[in-house]
Short mmCIF file of C-alpha atoms in Angstrom, two decimals:
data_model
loop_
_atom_site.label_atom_id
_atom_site.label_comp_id
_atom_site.label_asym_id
_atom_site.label_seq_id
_atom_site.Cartn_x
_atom_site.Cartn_y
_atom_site.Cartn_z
CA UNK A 28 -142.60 -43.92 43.12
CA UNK A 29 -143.07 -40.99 45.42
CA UNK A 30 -142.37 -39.04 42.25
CA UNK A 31 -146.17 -40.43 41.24
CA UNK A 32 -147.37 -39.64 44.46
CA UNK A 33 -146.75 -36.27 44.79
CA UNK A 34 -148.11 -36.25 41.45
CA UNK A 35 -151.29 -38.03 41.99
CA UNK A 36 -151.84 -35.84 45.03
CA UNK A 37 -151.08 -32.36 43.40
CA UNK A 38 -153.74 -33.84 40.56
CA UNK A 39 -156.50 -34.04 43.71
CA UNK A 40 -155.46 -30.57 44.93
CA UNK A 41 -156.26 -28.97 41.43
CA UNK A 42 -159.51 -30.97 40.56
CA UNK A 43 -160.54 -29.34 44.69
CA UNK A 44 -159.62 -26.22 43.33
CA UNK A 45 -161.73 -26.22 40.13
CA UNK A 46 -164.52 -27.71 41.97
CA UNK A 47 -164.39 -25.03 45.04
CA UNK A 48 -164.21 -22.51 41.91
CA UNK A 49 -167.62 -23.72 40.35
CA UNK A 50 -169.12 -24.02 44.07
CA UNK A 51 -168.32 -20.50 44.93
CA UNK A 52 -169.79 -19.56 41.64
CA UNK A 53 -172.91 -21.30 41.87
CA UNK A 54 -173.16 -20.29 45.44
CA UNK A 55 -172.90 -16.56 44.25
CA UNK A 56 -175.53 -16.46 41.68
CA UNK A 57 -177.85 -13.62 41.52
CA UNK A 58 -180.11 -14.97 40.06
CA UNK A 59 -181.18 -16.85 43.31
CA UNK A 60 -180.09 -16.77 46.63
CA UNK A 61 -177.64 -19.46 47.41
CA UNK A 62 -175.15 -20.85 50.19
CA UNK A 63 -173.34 -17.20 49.90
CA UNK A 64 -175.58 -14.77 51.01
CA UNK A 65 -177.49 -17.65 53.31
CA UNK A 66 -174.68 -17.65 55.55
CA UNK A 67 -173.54 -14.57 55.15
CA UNK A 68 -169.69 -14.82 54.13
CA UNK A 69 -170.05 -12.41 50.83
CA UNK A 70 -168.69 -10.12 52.32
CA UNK A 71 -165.76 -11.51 54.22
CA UNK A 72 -161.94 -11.64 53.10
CA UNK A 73 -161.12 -13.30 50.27
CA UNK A 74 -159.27 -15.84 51.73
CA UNK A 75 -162.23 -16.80 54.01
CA UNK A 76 -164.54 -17.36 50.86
CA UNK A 77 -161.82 -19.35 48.94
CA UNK A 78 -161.19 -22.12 51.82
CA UNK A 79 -164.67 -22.33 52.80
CA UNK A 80 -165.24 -23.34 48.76
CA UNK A 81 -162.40 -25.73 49.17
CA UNK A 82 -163.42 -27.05 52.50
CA UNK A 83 -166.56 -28.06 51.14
CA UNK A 84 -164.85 -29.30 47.50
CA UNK A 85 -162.63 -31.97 49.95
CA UNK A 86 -165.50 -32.84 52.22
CA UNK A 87 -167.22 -34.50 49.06
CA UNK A 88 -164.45 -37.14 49.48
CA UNK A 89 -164.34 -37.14 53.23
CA UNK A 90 -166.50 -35.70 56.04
CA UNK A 91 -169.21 -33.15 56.47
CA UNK A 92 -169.08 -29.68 56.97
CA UNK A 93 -171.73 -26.57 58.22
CA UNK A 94 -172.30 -25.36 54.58
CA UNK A 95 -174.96 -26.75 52.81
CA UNK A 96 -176.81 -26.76 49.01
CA UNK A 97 -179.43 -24.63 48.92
CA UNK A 98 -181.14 -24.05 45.69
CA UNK A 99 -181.81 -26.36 43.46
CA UNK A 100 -178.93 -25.94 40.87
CA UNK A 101 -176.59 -25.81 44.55
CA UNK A 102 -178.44 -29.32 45.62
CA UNK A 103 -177.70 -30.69 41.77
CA UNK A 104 -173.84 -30.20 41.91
CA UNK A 105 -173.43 -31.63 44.70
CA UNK A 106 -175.00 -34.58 43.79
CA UNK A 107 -172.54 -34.77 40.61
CA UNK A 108 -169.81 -33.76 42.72
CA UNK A 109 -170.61 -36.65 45.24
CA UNK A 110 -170.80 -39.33 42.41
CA UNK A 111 -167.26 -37.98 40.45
CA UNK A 112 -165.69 -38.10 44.00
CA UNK A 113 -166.68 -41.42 44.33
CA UNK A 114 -165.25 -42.58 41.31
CA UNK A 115 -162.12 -40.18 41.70
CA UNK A 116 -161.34 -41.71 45.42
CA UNK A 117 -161.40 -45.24 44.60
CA UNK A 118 -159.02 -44.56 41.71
CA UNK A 119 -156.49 -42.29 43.85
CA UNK A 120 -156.57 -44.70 46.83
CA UNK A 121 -155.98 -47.61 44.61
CA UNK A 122 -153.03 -45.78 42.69
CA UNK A 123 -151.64 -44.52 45.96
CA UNK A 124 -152.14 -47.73 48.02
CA UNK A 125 -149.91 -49.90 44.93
CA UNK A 126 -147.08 -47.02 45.02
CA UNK A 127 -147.10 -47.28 48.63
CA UNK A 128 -146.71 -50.84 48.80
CA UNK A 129 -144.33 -50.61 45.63
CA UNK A 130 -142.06 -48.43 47.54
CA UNK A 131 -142.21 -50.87 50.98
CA UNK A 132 -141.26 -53.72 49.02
CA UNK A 133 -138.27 -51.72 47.29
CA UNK A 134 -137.06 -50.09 50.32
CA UNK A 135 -137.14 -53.88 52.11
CA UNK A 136 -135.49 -55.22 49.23
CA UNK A 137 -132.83 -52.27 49.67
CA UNK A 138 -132.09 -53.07 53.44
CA UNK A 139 -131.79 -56.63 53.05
CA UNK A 140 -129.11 -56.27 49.94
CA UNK A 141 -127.00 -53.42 51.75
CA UNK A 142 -127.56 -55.56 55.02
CA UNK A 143 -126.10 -58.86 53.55
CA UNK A 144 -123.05 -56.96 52.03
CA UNK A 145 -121.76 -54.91 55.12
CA UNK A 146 -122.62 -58.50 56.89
CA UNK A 147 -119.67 -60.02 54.36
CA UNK A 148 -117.34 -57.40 54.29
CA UNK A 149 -117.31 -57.63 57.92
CA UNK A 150 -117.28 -61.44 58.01
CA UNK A 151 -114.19 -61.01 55.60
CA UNK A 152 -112.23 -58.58 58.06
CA UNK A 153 -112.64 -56.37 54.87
CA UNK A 154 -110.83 -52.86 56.12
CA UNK A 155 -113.13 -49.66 56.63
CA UNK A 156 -112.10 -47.94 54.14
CA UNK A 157 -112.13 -50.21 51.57
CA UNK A 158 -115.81 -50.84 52.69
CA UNK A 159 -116.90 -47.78 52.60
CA UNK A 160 -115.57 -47.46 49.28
CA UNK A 161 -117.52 -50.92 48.16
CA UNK A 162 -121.15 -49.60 49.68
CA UNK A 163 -120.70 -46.26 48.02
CA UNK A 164 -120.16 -47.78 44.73
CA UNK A 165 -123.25 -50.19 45.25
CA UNK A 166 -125.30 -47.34 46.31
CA UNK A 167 -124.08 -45.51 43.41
CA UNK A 168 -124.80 -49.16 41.11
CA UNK A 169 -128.20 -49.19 42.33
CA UNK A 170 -129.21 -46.06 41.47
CA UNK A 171 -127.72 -46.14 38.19
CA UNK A 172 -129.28 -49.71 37.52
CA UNK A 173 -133.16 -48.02 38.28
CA UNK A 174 -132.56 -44.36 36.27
CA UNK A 175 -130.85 -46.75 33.83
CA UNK A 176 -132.29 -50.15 32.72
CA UNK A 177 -130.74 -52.28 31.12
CA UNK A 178 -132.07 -52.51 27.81
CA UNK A 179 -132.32 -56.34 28.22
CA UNK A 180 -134.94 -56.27 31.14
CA UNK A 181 -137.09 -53.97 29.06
CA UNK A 182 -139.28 -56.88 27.90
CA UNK A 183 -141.13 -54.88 25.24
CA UNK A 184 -137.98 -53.52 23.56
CA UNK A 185 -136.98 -56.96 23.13
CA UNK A 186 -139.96 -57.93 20.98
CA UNK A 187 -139.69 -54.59 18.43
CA UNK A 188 -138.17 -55.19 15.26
CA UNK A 189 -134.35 -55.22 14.89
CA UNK A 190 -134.44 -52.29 12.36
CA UNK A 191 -136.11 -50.65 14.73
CA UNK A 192 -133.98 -51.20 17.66
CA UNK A 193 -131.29 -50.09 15.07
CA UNK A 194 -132.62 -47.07 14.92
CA UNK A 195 -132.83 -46.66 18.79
CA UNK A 196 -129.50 -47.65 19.10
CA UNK A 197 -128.55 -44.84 16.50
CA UNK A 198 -129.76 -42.15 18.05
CA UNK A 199 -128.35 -43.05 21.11
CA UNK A 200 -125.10 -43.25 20.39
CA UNK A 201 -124.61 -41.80 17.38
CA UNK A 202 -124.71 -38.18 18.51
CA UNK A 203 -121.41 -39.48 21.02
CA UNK A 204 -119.26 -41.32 18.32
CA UNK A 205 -119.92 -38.05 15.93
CA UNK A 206 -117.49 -36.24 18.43
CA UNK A 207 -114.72 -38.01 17.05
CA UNK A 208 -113.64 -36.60 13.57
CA UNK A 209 -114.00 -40.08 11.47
CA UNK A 210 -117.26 -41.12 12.71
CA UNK A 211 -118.62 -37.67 11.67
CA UNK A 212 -117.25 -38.54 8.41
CA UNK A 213 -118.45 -42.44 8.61
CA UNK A 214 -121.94 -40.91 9.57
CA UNK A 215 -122.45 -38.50 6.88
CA UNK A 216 -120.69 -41.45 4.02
CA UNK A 217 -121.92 -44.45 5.38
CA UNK A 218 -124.80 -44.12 7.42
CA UNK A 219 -126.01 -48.03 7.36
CA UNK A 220 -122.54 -49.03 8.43
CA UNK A 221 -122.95 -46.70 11.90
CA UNK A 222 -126.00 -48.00 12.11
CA UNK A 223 -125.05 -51.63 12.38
CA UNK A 224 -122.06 -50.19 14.83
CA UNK A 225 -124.41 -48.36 17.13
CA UNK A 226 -126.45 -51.71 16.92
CA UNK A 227 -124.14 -54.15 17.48
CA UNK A 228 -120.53 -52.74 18.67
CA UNK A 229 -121.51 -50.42 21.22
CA UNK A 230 -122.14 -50.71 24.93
CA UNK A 231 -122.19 -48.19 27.88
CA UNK A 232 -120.89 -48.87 31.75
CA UNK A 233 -120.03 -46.23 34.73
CA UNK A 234 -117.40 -45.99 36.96
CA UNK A 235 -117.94 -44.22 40.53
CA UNK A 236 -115.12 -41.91 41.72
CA UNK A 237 -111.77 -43.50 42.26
CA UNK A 238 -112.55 -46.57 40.07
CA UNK A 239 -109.50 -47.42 37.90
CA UNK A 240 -110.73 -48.26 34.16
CA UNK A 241 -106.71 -49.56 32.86
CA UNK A 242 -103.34 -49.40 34.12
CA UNK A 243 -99.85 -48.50 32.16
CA UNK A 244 -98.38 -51.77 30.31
CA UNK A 245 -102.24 -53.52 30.33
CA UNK A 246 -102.76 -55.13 27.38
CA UNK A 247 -106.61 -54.36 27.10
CA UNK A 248 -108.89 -57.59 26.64
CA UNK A 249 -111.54 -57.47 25.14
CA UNK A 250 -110.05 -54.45 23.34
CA UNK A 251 -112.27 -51.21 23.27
CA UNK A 252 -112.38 -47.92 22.21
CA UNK A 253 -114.45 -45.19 24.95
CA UNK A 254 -116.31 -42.26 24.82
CA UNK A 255 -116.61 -39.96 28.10
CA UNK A 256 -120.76 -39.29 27.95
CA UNK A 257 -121.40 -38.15 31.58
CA UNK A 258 -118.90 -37.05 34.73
CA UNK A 259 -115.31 -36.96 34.38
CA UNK A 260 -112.36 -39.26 34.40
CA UNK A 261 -108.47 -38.26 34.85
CA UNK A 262 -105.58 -40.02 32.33
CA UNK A 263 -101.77 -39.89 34.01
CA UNK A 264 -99.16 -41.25 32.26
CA UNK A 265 -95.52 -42.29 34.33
CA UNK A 266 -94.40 -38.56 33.69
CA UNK A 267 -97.06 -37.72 36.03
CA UNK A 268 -99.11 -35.55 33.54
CA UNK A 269 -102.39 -35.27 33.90
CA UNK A 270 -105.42 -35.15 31.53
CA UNK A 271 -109.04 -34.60 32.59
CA UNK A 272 -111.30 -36.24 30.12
CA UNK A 273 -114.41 -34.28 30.10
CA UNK A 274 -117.49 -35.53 28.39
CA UNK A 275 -117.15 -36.16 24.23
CA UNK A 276 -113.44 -36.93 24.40
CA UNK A 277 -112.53 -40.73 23.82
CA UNK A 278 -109.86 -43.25 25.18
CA UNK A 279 -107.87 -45.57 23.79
CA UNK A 280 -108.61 -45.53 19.53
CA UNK A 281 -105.68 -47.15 18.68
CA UNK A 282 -106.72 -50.52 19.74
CA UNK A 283 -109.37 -49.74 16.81
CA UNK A 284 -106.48 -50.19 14.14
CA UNK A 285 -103.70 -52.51 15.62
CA UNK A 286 -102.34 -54.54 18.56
CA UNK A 287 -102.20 -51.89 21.74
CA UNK A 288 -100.86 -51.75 25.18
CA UNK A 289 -102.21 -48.73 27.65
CA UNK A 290 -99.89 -46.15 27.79
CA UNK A 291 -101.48 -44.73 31.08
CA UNK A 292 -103.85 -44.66 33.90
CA UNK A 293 -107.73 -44.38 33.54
CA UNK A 294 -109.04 -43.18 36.71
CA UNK A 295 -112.77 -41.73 37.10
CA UNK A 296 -112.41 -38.02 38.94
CA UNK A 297 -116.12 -38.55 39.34
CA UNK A 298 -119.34 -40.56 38.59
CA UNK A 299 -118.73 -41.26 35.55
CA UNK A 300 -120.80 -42.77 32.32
CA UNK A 301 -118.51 -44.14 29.65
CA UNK A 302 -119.52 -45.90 26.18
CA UNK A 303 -117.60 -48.96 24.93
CA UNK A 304 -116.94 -49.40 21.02
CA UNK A 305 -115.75 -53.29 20.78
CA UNK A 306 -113.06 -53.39 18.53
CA UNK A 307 -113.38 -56.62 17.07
CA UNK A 308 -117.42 -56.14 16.38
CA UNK A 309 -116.05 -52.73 15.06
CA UNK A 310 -113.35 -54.24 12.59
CA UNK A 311 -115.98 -57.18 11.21
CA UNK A 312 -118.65 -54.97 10.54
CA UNK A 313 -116.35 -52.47 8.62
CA UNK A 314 -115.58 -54.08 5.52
CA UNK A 315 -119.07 -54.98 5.09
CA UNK A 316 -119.86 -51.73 3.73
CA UNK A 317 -117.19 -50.80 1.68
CA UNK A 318 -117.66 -48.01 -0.98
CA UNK A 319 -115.39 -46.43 -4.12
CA UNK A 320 -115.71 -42.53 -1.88
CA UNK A 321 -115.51 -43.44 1.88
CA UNK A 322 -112.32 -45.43 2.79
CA UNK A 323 -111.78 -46.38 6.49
CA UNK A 324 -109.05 -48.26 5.64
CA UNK A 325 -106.73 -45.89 4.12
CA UNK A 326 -107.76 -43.59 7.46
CA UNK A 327 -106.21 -46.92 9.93
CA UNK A 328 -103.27 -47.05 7.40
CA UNK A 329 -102.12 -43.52 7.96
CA UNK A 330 -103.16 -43.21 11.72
CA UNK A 331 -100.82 -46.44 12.17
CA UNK A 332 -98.26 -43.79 10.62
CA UNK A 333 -98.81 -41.41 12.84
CA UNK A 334 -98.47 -43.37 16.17
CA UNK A 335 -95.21 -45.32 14.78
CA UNK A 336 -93.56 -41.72 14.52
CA UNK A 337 -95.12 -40.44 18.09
CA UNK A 338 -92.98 -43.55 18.97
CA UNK A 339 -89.92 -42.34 17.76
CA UNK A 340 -90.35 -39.51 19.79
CA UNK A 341 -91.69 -41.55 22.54
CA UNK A 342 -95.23 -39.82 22.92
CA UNK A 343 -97.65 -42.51 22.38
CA UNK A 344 -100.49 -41.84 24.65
CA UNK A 345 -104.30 -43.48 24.83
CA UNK A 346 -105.37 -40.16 24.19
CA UNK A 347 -105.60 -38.31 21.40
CA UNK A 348 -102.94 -35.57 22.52
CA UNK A 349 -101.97 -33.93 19.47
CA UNK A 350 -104.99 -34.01 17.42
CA UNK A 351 -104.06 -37.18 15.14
CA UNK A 352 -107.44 -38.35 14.44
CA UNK A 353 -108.55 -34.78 13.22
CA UNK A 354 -105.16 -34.62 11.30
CA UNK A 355 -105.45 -37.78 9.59
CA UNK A 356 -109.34 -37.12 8.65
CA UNK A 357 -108.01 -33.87 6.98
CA UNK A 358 -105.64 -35.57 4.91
CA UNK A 359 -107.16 -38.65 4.07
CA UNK A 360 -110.64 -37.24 2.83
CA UNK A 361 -109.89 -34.05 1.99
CA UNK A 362 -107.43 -35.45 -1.22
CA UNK A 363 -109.06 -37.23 -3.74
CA UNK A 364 -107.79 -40.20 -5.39
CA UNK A 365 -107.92 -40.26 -9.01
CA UNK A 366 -110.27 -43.72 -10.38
CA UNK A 367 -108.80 -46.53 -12.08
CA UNK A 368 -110.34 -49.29 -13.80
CA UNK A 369 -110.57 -52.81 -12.71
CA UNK A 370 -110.67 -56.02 -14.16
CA UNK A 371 -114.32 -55.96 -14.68
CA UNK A 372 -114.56 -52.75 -16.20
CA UNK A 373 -116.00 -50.77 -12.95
CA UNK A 374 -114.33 -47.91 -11.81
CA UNK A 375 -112.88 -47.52 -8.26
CA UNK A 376 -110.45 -45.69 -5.89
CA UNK A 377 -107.26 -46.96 -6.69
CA UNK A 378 -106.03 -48.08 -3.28
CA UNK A 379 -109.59 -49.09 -2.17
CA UNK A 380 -109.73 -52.48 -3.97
CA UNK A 381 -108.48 -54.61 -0.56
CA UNK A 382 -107.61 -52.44 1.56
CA UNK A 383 -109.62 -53.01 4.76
CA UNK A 384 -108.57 -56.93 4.52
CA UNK A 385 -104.99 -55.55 4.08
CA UNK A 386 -105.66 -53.53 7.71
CA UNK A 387 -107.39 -56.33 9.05
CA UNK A 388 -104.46 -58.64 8.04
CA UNK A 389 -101.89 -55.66 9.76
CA UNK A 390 -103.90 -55.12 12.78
CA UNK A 391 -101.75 -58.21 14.85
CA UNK A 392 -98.83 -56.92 13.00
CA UNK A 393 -97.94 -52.67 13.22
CA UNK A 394 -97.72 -52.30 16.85
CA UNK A 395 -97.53 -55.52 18.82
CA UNK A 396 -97.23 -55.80 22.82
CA UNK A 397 -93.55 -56.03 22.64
CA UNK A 398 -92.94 -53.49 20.16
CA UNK A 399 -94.79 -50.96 22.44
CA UNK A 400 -91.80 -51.16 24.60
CA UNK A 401 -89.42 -50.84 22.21
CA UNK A 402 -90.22 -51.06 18.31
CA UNK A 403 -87.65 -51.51 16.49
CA UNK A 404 -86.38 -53.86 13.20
CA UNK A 405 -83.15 -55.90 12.37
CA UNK A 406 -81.51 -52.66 11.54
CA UNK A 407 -82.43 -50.89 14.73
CA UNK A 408 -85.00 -48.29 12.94
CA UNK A 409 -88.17 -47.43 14.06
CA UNK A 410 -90.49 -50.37 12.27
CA UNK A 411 -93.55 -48.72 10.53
CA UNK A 412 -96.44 -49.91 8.33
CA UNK A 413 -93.97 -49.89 4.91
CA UNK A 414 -91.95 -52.77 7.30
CA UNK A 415 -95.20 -54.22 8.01
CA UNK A 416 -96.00 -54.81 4.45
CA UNK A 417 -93.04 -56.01 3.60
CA UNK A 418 -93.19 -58.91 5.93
CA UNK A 419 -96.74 -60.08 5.19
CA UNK A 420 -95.93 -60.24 1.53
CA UNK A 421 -93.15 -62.40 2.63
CA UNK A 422 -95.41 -64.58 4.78
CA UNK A 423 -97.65 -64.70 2.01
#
């Protein structure tokens, strides 16, 4: 609001200046002799000439002044100057009266809120630190909330078309989830499937500084995948080793492709913006659009891999440490699979055929709560996805 204030009044100062501009031109003329050389100020400083222009320009909204029209085309503008300013005033006291009041109202509504909560956290003996802590945060919430509407209270965006909110919602967050190595690859060979992601699995929150996102041995609910997009956060795991996650690194993948505890702590090292991929919206809309040369699937199976070795060697992390996901995207869709023919005659990739069901079905199954702790079969070897199969044929 005082944003379009400032800009409202910096409008009036130009339209003064233009208008002083033409006054001093008109006044000048030598083709008659005008206000100029009638009161004598041709030949003063040029600083004199320009604000005695401008004086006059403002008094045509307000007040009177010495200098006065005197030919006919002087006595004409000022008449057309005295009707536009009438128009022009009305308008900018109007606009500037409603921001005005805007702003009381917002600033009232501000006092009262902050009011009421230091009025609880006292009632509740809540300590001063801790208080400080909790109006920060709201001040921080507030601010967010205005540069940062939701998208629900935007009334107009709710009555688009949901292609075209689709397509909103892809450029948002598309340009974020391309960071990561498979959904540069899921962009570029399924483009309607990120889409429907960016439409329908994808969220964003904030944390302000010192806010803890997760904690080691949480077992994340609703599970979620996230993207850093603005600030920083710090990960620490119990060997006291610290990551900064700076923006376009992501948390936690793994709860993408199987059952997941945190293997760390999440705490923001500033204000910090984070976007939420829901895993379970994520893993129903995937084998929706399924094709014979882009398998997501395959990708889970040998990321799965991956982290059931890191556990051997004890490393699994909620970060992406040693590059797996780029690793895994080199292998998986950089070798081809030769085609093989179906029962009906098409041809297709030959592990493709159920593949994403077969993830779905090993998602509660690879790397369960317990097994985070200490995975390990009947025969006291590491348990990996070839175990995994094994048992849900058996179930079957």
């Amino acid at each position: 609001l005082i944003a379009s204030m400032a800009k409202l009044l910096f409008l009036i100062i130009c339209l003064l200046h233009l208008m002083a501009c033409v006054w001093y031109y008109i006044g000048s003329s030598k083709e008659a002799e005008g206000w100029v050389l009638f009161h004598e100020i041709d030949e003063r400083e040029f600083l004199y000439r320009y604000w005695t222009s401008f004086h006059w320009a403002l008094c045509q909204f307000v007040g009177t002044m010495e200098v006065m029209p005197i030919n006919l085309e002087e006595r004409m503008f000022a008449v057309a100057t005295l009707l536009s300013a009438f128009a022009i005033s009305a308008a900018f006291v109007s606009s500037f009266t409603s921001s005005m009041t805007r702003l009381n109202i917002l600033s009232g509504n501000d006092s009262k809120m902050f009011s009421d909560l230091r009025q609880y956290l006292i009632d509740k003996s809540i300590s001063r630190k801790l208080t400080l802590r909790v109006q920060r945060n709201a001040h921080h919430a507030l601010t967010e909330y205005r540069l940062n509407s939701p998208e629900s209270e935007i009334e107009l965006m709710q009555m688009i078309s949901d292609p075209l909110r689709m397509e909103v919602h892809f450029e948002l967050y598309e340009p974020v989830l391309s960071n990561h190595p498979l959904f540069s690859v899921y962009t570029q060979e399924a483009p309607t499937a990120i889409r429907k992601i960016c439409h329908q699995a994808i969220d964003c929150t904030f944390l302000s500084t010192g806010d803890v996102l997760f904690i080691d041995g949480e077992v994340p609910d609703p599970p979620q995948m996230y993207f850093v997009t603005k600030g920083s956060a710090t990960y620490t795991q119990t060997s006291a080793v610290k990551t900064k996650m700076k923006e376009g690194t992501w948390i936690a993948e793994p709860v993408l492709w199987c059952s997941w505890i945190h293997r760390g702590v999440l705490r923001a090292g500033a204000e910090c913006h984070l976007m939420r991929l829901d895993a379970g919206v994520f893993q129903c809309i995937g084998p929706q659009f399924i094709t014979a040369s882009f398998n997501p699937g395959l990708y889970a199976t040998m990321f799965v891999d991956a982290l059931n070795h890191q556990l051997e060697d004890r490393v699994l992390s909620d970060i992406d440490v040693n590059s797996t996901a780029q690793k895994v995207v080199d292998d998986v869709f950089v070798l081809k699979e030769a085609p093989v023919e179906n029962s009906t005659g098409s041809r297709e990739s030959g592990l493709f055929a159920n593949l994403f069901n077969r993830m779905t079905l090993r998602m509660t199954k690879v790397i369960n709560p317990e097994a985070l702790k200490g995975l390990q079969n009947a025969k006291g070897k590491p348990r990996d996805v070839a175990d995994t199969e094994s048992e849900v044929s058996e179930e079957a």
